[in-house]
Coordinates of C-alpha atoms and ligand atoms in Angstrom, one line a residue:
Chain A
M1313 CA 19.8 23.5 -6.5
A1314 CA 21.4 20.7 -4.5
K1315 CA 23.9 18.1 -5.6
I1316 CA 23.4 14.8 -3.8
T1317 CA 25.6 11.7 -4.1
F1318 CA 24.3 8.2 -3.4
I1319 CA 26.8 5.4 -2.9
T1320 CA 25.2 2.1 -3.5
T1321 CA 25.9 -1.2 -1.7
D1322 CA 28.0 -2.2 -4.7
N1323 CA 30.0 1.0 -4.2
E1324 CA 28.8 2.7 -7.3
S1325 CA 28.6 6.4 -6.9
I1326 CA 25.6 8.2 -8.4
E1327 CA 25.5 12.0 -8.4
L1328 CA 22.1 13.6 -8.8
E1329 CA 20.8 17.1 -8.8
A1330 CA 17.4 18.4 -7.6
T1331 CA 15.7 21.6 -6.4
S1332 CA 12.7 20.2 -4.6
G1333 CA 10.9 17.0 -3.4
S1334 CA 12.2 14.4 -1.1
V1335 CA 15.6 12.8 -1.3
M1336 CA 13.8 9.4 -1.6
Q1337 CA 11.9 10.6 -4.6
L1338 CA 15.1 11.8 -6.3
A1339 CA 16.6 8.4 -5.7
V1340 CA 13.6 6.5 -7.0
D1341 CA 13.2 8.7 -10.1
N1342 CA 16.8 7.9 -11.0
D1343 CA 16.5 4.2 -10.1
V1344 CA 19.2 4.2 -7.4
P1345 CA 19.5 0.6 -6.4
G1346 CA 18.4 -0.2 -2.8
I1347 CA 16.0 2.8 -2.4
D1348 CA 12.5 1.5 -3.2
G1349 CA 10.3 4.0 -1.4
D1350 CA 7.4 1.6 -1.3
C1351 CA 5.1 3.6 1.0
G1352 CA 5.5 6.8 -1.0
G1353 CA 7.4 8.6 1.7
V1354 CA 5.3 8.3 4.9
C1355 CA 7.7 6.4 7.2
S1356 CA 5.8 3.2 6.9
C1357 CA 8.1 0.9 4.9
A1358 CA 11.8 1.7 5.8
T1359 CA 12.8 0.9 2.2
C1360 CA 14.6 4.2 1.9
H1361 CA 17.3 3.7 4.6
V1362 CA 20.6 5.5 4.1
H1363 CA 23.6 6.3 6.2
V1364 CA 24.6 10.0 6.1
K1365 CA 28.3 10.6 5.7
P1366 CA 29.3 11.3 9.3
E1367 CA 30.7 14.8 8.5
H1368 CA 27.4 15.7 6.8
M1369 CA 25.2 15.1 9.7
E1370 CA 25.0 18.8 10.2
K1371 CA 23.3 19.2 6.8
T1372 CA 20.6 16.6 7.5
G1373 CA 20.1 16.8 11.2
E1374 CA 19.3 13.8 13.4
A1375 CA 16.6 11.2 12.6
S1376 CA 13.2 11.8 14.1
E1377 CA 11.6 9.5 16.7
I1378 CA 9.6 7.6 14.2
E1379 CA 12.6 7.0 11.9
N1380 CA 14.6 5.7 14.9
D1381 CA 11.8 3.5 15.9
M1382 CA 11.3 2.1 12.4
L1383 CA 15.0 1.2 12.2
E1384 CA 15.5 0.1 15.8
L1385 CA 15.7 -3.6 15.1
D1386 CA 17.2 -3.2 11.6
D1387 CA 20.5 -5.1 11.4
H1388 CA 22.1 -2.3 9.5
V1389 CA 21.1 0.7 11.6
N1390 CA 23.8 3.1 13.0
E1391 CA 23.9 6.6 14.4
Y1392 CA 24.1 8.0 10.9
S1393 CA 20.9 6.3 9.7
R1394 CA 18.0 8.2 8.2
L1395 CA 14.9 7.4 6.2
C1396 CA 15.6 9.6 3.2
C1397 CA 11.9 10.2 2.5
Q1398 CA 12.1 12.5 5.5
L1399 CA 14.9 14.6 3.9
E1400 CA 13.5 17.5 1.9
V1401 CA 15.8 18.7 -0.9
S1402 CA 17.0 22.2 -0.4
E1403 CA 20.2 24.3 -0.8
A1404 CA 21.2 23.1 2.7
L1405 CA 21.7 19.6 1.4
D1406 CA 24.1 20.6 -1.4
G1407 CA 27.1 18.3 -1.5
L1408 CA 25.5 15.7 0.7
V1409 CA 26.8 12.1 0.4
L1410 CA 24.6 9.2 1.4
Q1411 CA 25.5 5.5 1.6
V1412 CA 22.5 3.3 0.7
A1413 CA 22.0 0.9 3.6
E1414 CA 22.0 -2.9 3.1
S1415 CA 18.5 -4.4 3.5
D1416 CA 17.9 -7.3 5.9
Chain B
M1488 CA 22.4 -19.9 -20.0
S1489 CA 18.6 -20.0 -19.7
L1490 CA 16.4 -19.0 -22.6
N1491 CA 14.8 -16.3 -20.3
F1492 CA 17.9 -14.2 -20.7
S1493 CA 17.5 -14.1 -24.5
K1494 CA 17.0 -10.7 -26.1
D1495 CA 14.2 -12.1 -28.3
K1496 CA 11.8 -12.9 -25.4
I1497 CA 8.8 -10.7 -24.7
C1498 CA 7.3 -10.3 -21.2
V1499 CA 3.8 -8.7 -21.3
V1500 CA 2.3 -7.3 -18.1
I1501 CA -1.3 -6.4 -17.8
G1502 CA -1.8 -3.7 -15.2
A1503 CA 0.8 -1.0 -14.5
S1504 CA 0.3 -0.2 -10.8
H1505 CA 2.1 -1.2 -7.6
A1506 CA 2.5 -4.8 -8.7
G1507 CA 3.0 -4.5 -12.4
V1508 CA 5.5 -1.6 -12.3
N1509 CA 7.6 -3.1 -9.5
F1510 CA 7.6 -6.3 -11.3
A1511 CA 8.9 -4.7 -14.5
F1512 CA 11.8 -3.1 -12.8
S1513 CA 12.6 -6.2 -10.7
L1514 CA 12.6 -8.3 -13.9
R1515 CA 15.2 -6.0 -15.5
K1516 CA 17.3 -6.2 -12.3
E1517 CA 17.1 -10.0 -12.3
G1518 CA 18.8 -9.9 -15.8
W1519 CA 15.9 -10.3 -18.2
E1520 CA 17.2 -8.9 -21.5
G1521 CA 14.1 -9.2 -23.7
R1522 CA 11.3 -6.7 -24.1
I1523 CA 9.1 -5.8 -21.1
I1524 CA 5.8 -4.3 -22.1
L1525 CA 3.4 -2.9 -19.5
F1526 CA -0.3 -2.2 -20.4
D1527 CA -2.7 -0.2 -18.4
K1528 CA -6.1 1.2 -19.2
D1529 CA -5.4 4.1 -16.9
P1530 CA -3.9 6.9 -19.1
V1531 CA -1.9 8.4 -16.3
L1532 CA 1.8 7.6 -15.6
P1533 CA 1.6 5.0 -12.8
Y1534 CA 1.2 6.5 -9.3
H1535 CA 1.0 5.6 -5.6
R1536 CA -2.5 4.7 -4.6
P1537 CA -2.3 5.0 -0.8
P1538 CA -2.0 8.8 -0.8
L1539 CA -5.1 9.1 -2.9
S1540 CA -7.3 9.0 0.1
K1541 CA -4.7 10.6 2.4
A1542 CA -2.2 13.5 1.8
Y1543 CA -2.6 13.6 -1.9
L1544 CA -6.4 14.2 -1.6
T1545 CA -5.9 17.2 0.6
S1546 CA -3.0 18.7 -1.3
A1547 CA -3.3 20.7 -4.5
D1548 CA -0.5 18.6 -6.0
A1549 CA -0.8 17.3 -9.6
I1550 CA -0.3 13.5 -10.0
D1551 CA 3.3 14.0 -11.2
K1552 CA 4.2 14.6 -7.5
N1553 CA 3.0 11.1 -6.7
L1554 CA 4.5 8.9 -9.3
L1555 CA 5.8 5.4 -8.7
K1556 CA 8.7 6.1 -11.1
S1557 CA 9.6 9.0 -13.4
A1558 CA 9.0 8.7 -17.2
E1559 CA 12.8 8.6 -17.6
A1560 CA 13.2 5.7 -15.3
Y1561 CA 11.1 3.5 -17.6
D1562 CA 13.2 4.6 -20.6
K1563 CA 16.5 4.0 -18.8
S1564 CA 15.4 0.5 -17.9
G1565 CA 14.0 -0.2 -21.3
I1566 CA 10.5 -0.8 -20.0
E1567 CA 7.8 0.0 -22.6
L1568 CA 4.7 1.6 -21.1
S1569 CA 1.5 1.4 -23.1
L1570 CA -1.1 3.5 -21.2
G1571 CA -4.7 4.1 -22.0
V1572 CA -4.9 0.6 -23.5
T1573 CA -7.3 -2.1 -22.2
I1574 CA -6.5 -5.7 -22.8
N1575 CA -9.7 -7.6 -23.6
T1576 CA -8.6 -11.0 -24.7
I1577 CA -5.7 -13.4 -24.0
D1578 CA -5.0 -16.3 -26.5
R1579 CA -3.0 -18.8 -24.6
V1580 CA -2.5 -21.1 -27.6
A1581 CA -1.3 -18.3 -29.9
K1582 CA 0.4 -16.7 -26.9
H1583 CA -0.8 -13.2 -27.6
V1584 CA -3.0 -10.5 -26.0
V1585 CA -5.6 -8.4 -27.9
L1586 CA -5.5 -4.7 -27.3
S1587 CA -8.5 -2.4 -27.2
D1588 CA -7.7 -1.1 -30.7
G1589 CA -7.6 -4.6 -32.1
R1590 CA -3.8 -5.0 -32.4
L1591 CA -2.2 -8.1 -31.2
Q1592 CA 0.9 -8.4 -28.9
T1593 CA 2.6 -11.7 -28.6
Y1594 CA 4.3 -12.8 -25.4
D1595 CA 6.6 -15.5 -24.1
T1596 CA 5.7 -14.8 -20.5
L1597 CA 2.5 -13.1 -19.3
V1598 CA 2.0 -11.4 -16.0
L1599 CA -1.5 -10.5 -14.7
A1600 CA -1.4 -7.6 -12.4
T1601 CA -5.0 -6.5 -12.9
G1602 CA -5.7 -5.6 -9.3
A1603 CA -9.3 -4.8 -8.2
R1604 CA -12.0 -2.2 -8.8
P1605 CA -14.5 -0.6 -6.4
I1606 CA -17.8 -2.3 -5.8
I1607 CA -20.8 -0.3 -6.9
P1608 CA -23.5 -1.6 -4.6
P1609 CA -27.0 -2.2 -6.0
I1610 CA -28.5 0.8 -4.1
K1611 CA -31.7 2.1 -5.7
G1612 CA -31.1 5.5 -7.2
L1613 CA -27.3 5.4 -6.9
R1614 CA -26.7 5.7 -10.6
E1615 CA -29.0 8.7 -11.0
A1616 CA -27.7 10.5 -7.9
S1617 CA -25.4 13.5 -8.5
N1618 CA -21.7 13.7 -7.4
V1619 CA -21.3 10.0 -6.6
F1620 CA -17.6 8.9 -6.5
T1621 CA -15.5 5.9 -5.8
L1622 CA -11.8 6.4 -4.9
R1623 CA -9.3 4.2 -6.6
T1624 CA -7.7 6.3 -9.4
A1625 CA -6.1 9.7 -9.9
N1626 CA -9.0 10.7 -12.0
D1627 CA -11.4 9.9 -9.1
V1628 CA -9.4 12.3 -6.9
E1629 CA -9.5 14.9 -9.5
R1630 CA -13.3 14.7 -9.7
I1631 CA -13.7 14.6 -5.9
R1632 CA -11.5 17.7 -5.5
K1633 CA -13.5 19.5 -8.2
A1634 CA -16.8 18.6 -6.6
M1635 CA -15.5 19.8 -3.3
S1636 CA -14.3 23.1 -4.6
T1637 CA -17.6 23.9 -6.4
S1638 CA -19.9 22.6 -3.6
V1639 CA -21.6 25.3 -1.5
H1640 CA -22.5 23.3 1.6
K1641 CA -19.9 20.6 1.2
K1642 CA -22.1 17.9 2.8
V1643 CA -20.5 14.6 2.3
V1644 CA -21.9 11.1 3.0
I1645 CA -19.4 8.3 2.8
I1646 CA -21.0 4.8 2.4
G1647 CA -18.7 2.3 4.1
G1648 CA -16.5 2.6 7.1
G1649 CA -13.4 0.7 6.0
Y1650 CA -9.9 2.2 5.7
I1651 CA -10.6 4.0 2.5
G1652 CA -13.9 5.5 3.7
L1653 CA -12.4 6.6 7.0
E1654 CA -9.3 8.1 5.4
T1655 CA -11.4 9.9 2.9
A1656 CA -13.6 11.2 5.8
A1657 CA -10.6 12.6 7.6
S1658 CA -9.2 14.2 4.4
L1659 CA -12.5 15.8 3.3
K1660 CA -13.0 17.1 6.8
K1661 CA -9.7 18.8 6.5
L1662 CA -10.9 20.4 3.3
G1663 CA -13.8 21.9 5.1
A1664 CA -16.6 19.3 4.5
S1665 CA -19.2 18.2 7.0
V1666 CA -18.9 14.4 6.8
T1667 CA -21.1 11.5 7.8
V1668 CA -19.9 8.0 7.4
L1669 CA -22.6 5.3 7.1
E1670 CA -21.5 1.8 8.0
R1671 CA -23.8 -1.2 7.6
E1672 CA -22.1 -3.4 10.2
E1673 CA -22.4 -2.8 13.9
R1674 CA -18.9 -1.4 14.0
I1675 CA -16.5 0.3 11.5
L1676 CA -13.5 -1.7 10.2
A1677 CA -15.4 -4.9 11.3
R1678 CA -13.8 -7.1 8.7
V1679 CA -10.2 -6.1 9.4
T1680 CA -9.7 -5.3 13.1
A1681 CA -10.7 -6.0 16.7
P1682 CA -13.5 -4.1 18.5
E1683 CA -11.0 -2.1 20.5
M1684 CA -9.6 -0.6 17.3
S1685 CA -13.0 0.1 15.8
D1686 CA -14.0 1.8 19.1
F1687 CA -10.8 3.9 19.0
F1688 CA -11.4 5.1 15.4
E1689 CA -15.1 5.9 16.1
K1690 CA -14.0 8.1 18.9
L1691 CA -11.2 9.6 16.9
H1692 CA -13.6 10.7 14.1
A1693 CA -16.2 11.9 16.6
S1694 CA -13.6 14.1 18.3
N1695 CA -12.6 15.5 14.9
G1696 CA -16.2 16.4 14.1
V1697 CA -16.9 13.6 11.7
E1698 CA -20.2 11.7 12.3
V1699 CA -19.7 7.9 12.1
L1700 CA -22.9 5.9 12.3
T1701 CA -23.1 2.1 12.4
N1702 CA -25.9 -0.3 11.6
K1703 CA -26.8 2.0 8.7
N1704 CA -27.8 0.0 5.7
V1705 CA -28.2 2.4 2.8
V1706 CA -31.2 1.2 0.7
S1707 CA -31.9 4.1 -1.7
I1708 CA -30.9 7.5 -2.8
A1709 CA -33.4 10.2 -3.9
K1710 CA -32.0 12.9 -6.1
Q1711 CA -33.4 16.3 -5.1
A1712 CA -32.9 19.6 -7.0
N1713 CA -29.6 20.5 -5.3
F1714 CA -28.6 17.5 -3.2
N1715 CA -29.2 13.8 -2.7
Q1716 CA -31.2 12.2 0.1
V1717 CA -29.5 9.1 1.3
M1718 CA -32.0 6.7 2.9
C1719 CA -31.3 3.8 5.3
A1720 CA -33.2 0.7 6.1
D1721 CA -34.0 2.0 9.6
T1722 CA -35.9 4.9 7.9
T1723 CA -33.3 7.6 8.8
S1724 CA -32.0 9.7 5.9
Y1725 CA -29.0 12.0 5.3
E1726 CA -28.5 14.9 3.0
A1727 CA -25.5 14.7 0.7
D1728 CA -24.0 17.1 -1.9
I1729 CA -21.3 14.6 -2.5
I1730 CA -21.4 10.8 -2.0
I1731 CA -18.3 8.6 -1.7
V1732 CA -18.8 4.9 -2.1
G1733 CA -16.2 2.8 -0.2
V1734 CA -17.6 -0.6 0.3
G1735 CA -14.8 -2.9 -0.9
V1736 CA -13.6 -4.2 -4.2
H1737 CA -14.2 -6.8 -6.9
V1738 CA -11.1 -8.6 -8.0
N1739 CA -10.3 -8.2 -11.7
V1740 CA -10.3 -11.8 -12.8
A1741 CA -12.2 -11.7 -16.1
L1742 CA -9.1 -12.3 -18.2
A1743 CA -7.9 -15.1 -16.0
E1744 CA -11.4 -16.7 -16.1
Q1745 CA -11.4 -16.4 -19.9
V1746 CA -8.3 -18.5 -20.2
G1747 CA -9.4 -21.0 -17.6
L1748 CA -7.1 -20.2 -14.7
D1749 CA -7.9 -21.5 -11.2
I1750 CA -9.9 -18.8 -9.4
A1751 CA -11.0 -18.7 -5.8
N1752 CA -11.3 -15.3 -4.3
G1753 CA -8.6 -14.2 -6.7
I1754 CA -6.3 -15.9 -9.2
K1755 CA -4.7 -18.9 -7.4
V1756 CA -0.9 -18.8 -7.6
N1757 CA 1.8 -21.0 -6.1
E1758 CA 4.6 -19.8 -3.8
A1759 CA 6.5 -18.4 -6.9
A1760 CA 3.4 -16.3 -8.0
K1761 CA 2.8 -18.7 -10.9
A1762 CA -0.7 -19.3 -12.1
A1763 CA -0.1 -21.6 -15.1
T1764 CA 2.6 -22.4 -17.7
D1765 CA 4.1 -19.1 -18.8
I1766 CA 1.5 -17.1 -16.8
Y1767 CA 2.2 -15.4 -13.4
A1768 CA -0.2 -13.3 -11.4
I1769 CA 0.7 -10.7 -8.7
G1770 CA -0.9 -8.2 -6.3
D1771 CA -4.5 -7.5 -5.3
C1772 CA -5.8 -9.9 -8.0
T1773 CA -4.2 -13.0 -6.5
S1774 CA -4.9 -15.5 -3.8
H1775 CA -1.7 -17.2 -2.6
Y1776 CA -0.8 -19.9 -0.2
N1777 CA 0.9 -18.3 2.8
P1778 CA 3.1 -20.8 4.6
H1779 CA 3.3 -18.7 7.8
Y1780 CA -0.5 -18.7 8.3
D1781 CA -0.9 -22.1 6.6
R1782 CA -3.8 -21.0 4.3
F1783 CA -4.7 -19.3 1.1
I1784 CA -5.1 -15.5 1.5
R1785 CA -5.8 -12.6 -0.8
L1786 CA -4.3 -9.3 0.3
E1787 CA -5.0 -5.7 -0.7
S1788 CA -1.7 -4.0 0.1
V1789 CA 1.4 -2.4 -1.3
Q1790 CA 3.5 -4.9 0.6
N1791 CA 1.9 -7.8 -1.1
A1792 CA 2.0 -6.2 -4.5
V1793 CA 5.7 -5.3 -4.2
D1794 CA 6.8 -8.6 -2.7
Q1795 CA 4.9 -10.8 -5.1
A1796 CA 6.3 -8.7 -8.0
K1797 CA 9.8 -9.4 -6.8
I1798 CA 9.1 -13.1 -6.4
A1799 CA 7.6 -13.5 -9.9
A1800 CA 10.6 -11.6 -11.4
A1801 CA 13.0 -13.9 -9.6
A1802 CA 11.0 -17.0 -10.6
I1803 CA 10.9 -16.0 -14.3
C1804 CA 14.7 -15.6 -14.2
D1805 CA 15.1 -19.2 -12.9
K1806 CA 15.7 -18.5 -9.2
K1807 CA 13.6 -20.6 -6.9
P1808 CA 12.0 -18.0 -4.7
V1809 CA 9.3 -18.8 -2.1
Y1810 CA 6.8 -16.1 -1.1
N1811 CA 6.7 -16.1 2.7
S1812 CA 6.3 -12.5 3.7
I1813 CA 4.5 -11.4 6.8
P1814 CA 1.7 -8.9 5.6
W1815 CA 1.9 -5.3 6.7
F1816 CA -0.2 -2.3 6.1
W1817 CA -0.7 1.3 7.3
S1818 CA -3.4 3.9 7.5
D1819 CA -3.0 7.6 8.2
Q1820 CA -6.0 9.6 9.6
Y1821 CA -5.7 13.1 11.1
D1822 CA -2.5 12.9 13.2
I1823 CA -2.9 9.2 13.8
K1824 CA -0.6 6.7 12.2
L1825 CA -1.8 3.1 12.3
Q1826 CA 0.7 0.4 11.4
M1827 CA -0.4 -3.2 11.2
V1828 CA 1.6 -6.4 10.8
G1829 CA 0.4 -9.9 10.6
L1830 CA -3.1 -11.3 10.2
S1831 CA -5.3 -11.3 13.2
T1832 CA -8.0 -13.7 11.9
G1833 CA -8.7 -16.4 14.4
Y1834 CA -7.3 -14.7 17.4
T1835 CA -8.4 -15.8 20.8
K1836 CA -7.0 -12.9 22.8
A1837 CA -6.2 -9.2 22.2
L1838 CA -3.9 -7.5 24.6
L1839 CA -3.6 -3.8 24.9
R1840 CA -0.2 -2.2 25.6
K1841 CA -0.5 1.5 26.4
E1842 CA 2.6 3.7 26.6
E1843 CA 3.0 6.2 29.4
G1844 CA 2.6 9.9 28.6
T1845 CA 0.0 12.3 27.3
Q1846 CA 0.4 11.4 23.6
I1847 CA -1.9 8.8 22.1
K1848 CA 0.4 5.9 21.7
F1849 CA -0.6 2.2 22.1
S1850 CA -0.7 -1.1 20.4
I1851 CA -3.0 -4.2 20.3
W1852 CA -1.4 -7.6 20.2
Y1853 CA -3.4 -10.5 18.8
F1854 CA -2.7 -14.0 20.1
K1855 CA -4.0 -17.4 19.3
N1856 CA -3.3 -18.9 22.7
D1857 CA 0.4 -18.1 23.1
E1858 CA 1.2 -17.5 19.4
L1859 CA 1.4 -13.9 18.3
L1860 CA -0.6 -13.5 15.1
A1861 CA -0.7 -9.7 14.5
V1862 CA -0.1 -6.3 16.0
D1863 CA -1.9 -3.0 15.4
A1864 CA 0.2 -0.1 16.5
V1865 CA -1.1 3.4 16.9
N1866 CA 1.6 6.2 16.7
N1867 CA 3.9 3.5 17.8
A1868 CA 6.5 2.4 15.2
K1869 CA 8.4 0.6 18.0
A1870 CA 5.6 -1.8 18.7
Y1871 CA 5.2 -2.3 14.9
V1872 CA 8.8 -3.4 14.4
L1873 CA 8.9 -5.4 17.6
G1874 CA 5.7 -7.2 16.5
T1875 CA 7.2 -7.8 13.0
K1876 CA 10.3 -9.5 14.5
F1877 CA 8.3 -11.6 16.9
I1878 CA 5.9 -12.8 14.3
K1879 CA 8.6 -13.7 11.8
N1880 CA 10.6 -15.6 14.4
K1881 CA 7.5 -17.1 16.1
T1882 CA 8.9 -15.8 19.3
K1883 CA 7.1 -16.7 22.5
I1884 CA 6.2 -13.6 24.5
D1885 CA 5.8 -12.9 28.2
Q1886 CA 2.2 -11.5 28.0
L1887 CA 2.3 -10.0 31.5
K1888 CA 5.4 -8.0 30.7
L1889 CA 3.9 -7.0 27.4
V1890 CA 1.0 -5.2 28.9
D1891 CA 3.1 -3.5 31.6
P1892 CA 4.1 -0.1 30.3
F1893 CA 7.0 -0.1 32.8
S1894 CA 8.6 -3.2 31.3
E1895 CA 11.2 -2.4 28.6
F1896 CA 9.8 -2.4 25.1
K1897 CA 12.7 -4.5 23.7
P1898 CA 12.9 -8.1 22.4
A1899 CA 15.1 -9.3 25.2
A1900 CA 12.8 -8.0 27.9
L1901 CA 9.6 -9.5 26.4
M1902 CA 10.6 -12.9 25.0
I1903 CA 10.3 -16.1 27.0
K1904 CA 13.7 -17.8 27.0
Ligands
FAD3293 C1 -7.5 5.0 -1.8 C2 -6.6 3.8 -1.5 C3 -5.8 3.8 -0.3 C4 -5.0 2.7 0.0 N1 -4.2 2.8 1.1 C5 -3.3 1.8 1.3 C6 -2.4 1.9 2.4 O1 -2.4 2.8 3.1 N2 -1.5 0.9 2.5 C7 -1.4 -0.2 1.6 O2 -0.6 -1.1 1.8 N3 -2.3 -0.3 0.6 C8 -3.2 0.7 0.4 N4 -4.1 0.6 -0.6 C9 -4.1 -0.7 -1.4 C10 -3.1 -0.6 -2.5 O3 -3.1 0.6 -3.2 C11 -3.3 -1.8 -3.4 O4 -3.1 -3.0 -2.7 C12 -2.3 -1.8 -4.6 O5 -2.6 -0.7 -5.4 C13 -2.4 -3.1 -5.4 O6 -1.6 -3.0 -6.5 P1 -2.0 -3.9 -7.8 O7 -1.0 -3.4 -8.8 O8 -2.0 -5.3 -7.4 O9 -3.4 -3.5 -8.3 P2 -4.1 -2.1 -8.7 O10 -3.4 -1.0 -8.0 O11 -5.5 -2.3 -8.6 O12 -3.7 -2.0 -10.2 C14 -4.2 -2.8 -11.2 C15 -4.1 -2.0 -12.6 O13 -4.5 -2.9 -13.6 C16 -5.2 -2.2 -14.6 N5 -6.0 -3.1 -15.4 C17 -6.9 -4.0 -14.9 N6 -7.4 -4.7 -15.9 C18 -6.8 -4.3 -17.0 C19 -7.0 -4.6 -18.4 N7 -7.8 -5.6 -18.8 N8 -6.3 -3.9 -19.3 C20 -5.5 -2.9 -18.9 N9 -5.3 -2.6 -17.6 C21 -5.9 -3.2 -16.7 C22 -5.9 -1.1 -13.8 O14 -6.2 0.0 -14.6 C23 -5.0 -0.8 -12.7 O15 -4.2 0.3 -12.9 C24 -5.0 1.6 -0.9 C25 -5.8 1.6 -2.0 C26 -6.6 2.7 -2.3 C27 -7.5 2.7 -3.6
FES3294 S1 9.6 5.7 1.7 FE1 8.7 4.4 3.1 S2 9.7 4.9 4.9 FE2 10.6 6.2 3.5

C-alpha cells in the first residue's frame, strides 16, 4: 500500500492510496484535476505531467529519455518533471508528494 | 447567470467513449449543474480503445485495467451512465430521445458522440466463414483472445494494412500466431502516410516474421472443415484459422441523418462543435472546419475526440471556444513507437532526418514548398515535439540543417530567423 499526495494547480491537496497500477491511473480514477491521461499511459500525450517534490526524487528516480523528450519544449518542465503514467505504484512510492504541472 | 447553469437542465450524450466521456467530465468542470446522462449500447464501463489492438490485446488483463474512468469517478461528478442502451430515435421538436426499451428521455442539450463502426466489406463467403472478427470493442478483443487460445495452428489472415491491421498483426504475432496481412493497395498505410513510411513498416513486419502482401484484393472466402481459404483477385489463396477485418470504418450518422443535420463525410460542425440549435457533435462522427489547414476534415483519433469534447463543453457553458488543434496520433508496433503530428495531405516534399547511432530513430518531415505540414517520428519523441511546435507557430525551417544529423535538434538551431 502506498499513500500518494497530489497538489493541484489550485493548491488543493489530494491524498490517495493504492497498491498497484500506474500513478496516472490512480489520479484519473480519482479525478485529480490536471491529470488527463489521454493516451492511456504510453508516453504519447504528456497530459500526466507532474513535478516530484525535490526530496522525493529518490523514490521515483529520474525521468526516462522519452519522458524528457516529450517534455523538452513544455513551458513548465523542470528537473523534477515526470510523466506519472510511467510511475508504477509500489511500497517504494509511499509518502510521495507530486505537484500537478500547469498545462501550456 | 446563464440558463445553462440551472439545475433543471438535462444534457443527453449519445455515445460514451473517448469523446462522450471526456465531454461529460468537462461539462461538469465548466460549471454545468444540471443532469448529464451518457448512453451507450456497449454494456462495458467505457474504456480506452487504442490499447485494444496493442498492449491490451497481448495482455491477460480484464477490461477494468483499461477504463477511461473508474465507476466512482462518474458517481462523484454526478454523471449518469446508462450502458447497454441503444438510442434509435431523436425527436428534435419534442426534444427527447427514444431508448431501445421504448422509454423516452428528454433533453435541453443533445450531444452526438456516436463514433464509427468497422466496415464489413462485401466479400463473398465472409459471413459464412469461421472465426471472423473486427476490432473496435472490448468484446471483439475477448473473442479474438479466445479464438487464439483455442486455435491449434493459429494461422491468422488480416484483411487490411492500416494502423489497426498492422498493430493487430504485431500483437497476434507476439501471441504466437503466424500472420499474413493482405492489403489491396500497392502499399500499406497508403491513405495515411508517405511511401517511405509504408516501406519502413513493411520491412519492420517482415523482419518480425509477419508476411505483409500488397496488391491483394480479397474476393472470396471458402469455408473448409477446419479453416478458411481466403482467395484474392490474382488467384492466390491463403489459409486462415482466424480472419481479422481491418479495412476502415463507417461513420455512425444514422441518428443525425434522421433529424436532418448537415452530413458530408461525418456530421458537419462549426468551430464550437455545434451541429444545430441545441445539438453538438464530437469525435470520430464529425467533420469540422480546421482553420490551420483551411478545410473540412474528419479525424479518427483520441486527440480529436478529447479536444472537441472540451470545446463543446465550453461552448455549452457560454464560453466562445474555437477548435484549432493540430492533429496528433500514435501507433505502437513491436518496439517501434510512431508519433505523428499534423496532416501531410498535399505535401510536395518529404525530408528524412535520421539520428546517429545504432537504434532505429528517425523522422519524416512533410512540406508544402517551405511550409511544414506534418511530421512522422519513429522512436523519436524529440522530433515529434519539435514538429508540433513548428507547425503550431508556422515556423520557417532551414531544410538543409534539418536533414543534417549533426545539426542540433533544437528550435533555435533549425528555424530561419
Ligand atoms: C483498435 C483501435 C486502435 C486505435 N488506436 C489509436 C491510437 O493509437 N491513437 C489514437 O489517437 N486513436 C486510435 N484509435 C482511434 C480512437 O480510438 C477513436 O478515434 C476514438 O475512440 C473516437 O472516440 P469517439 O468517442 O468519437 O467514438 P467511438 O470510440 O467510436 O465511440 C462511439 C460510441 O458510441 C456508441 N454509439 C454509437 N451509436 C449509438 C447509439 N445509437 N446508441 C447508443 N450508443 C451508440 C458506440 O457504442 C461507441 O461506444 C484506435 C481505434 C481502434 C478501434
Ligand atoms: S498518459 Fe499519456 S503520456 Fe502519460
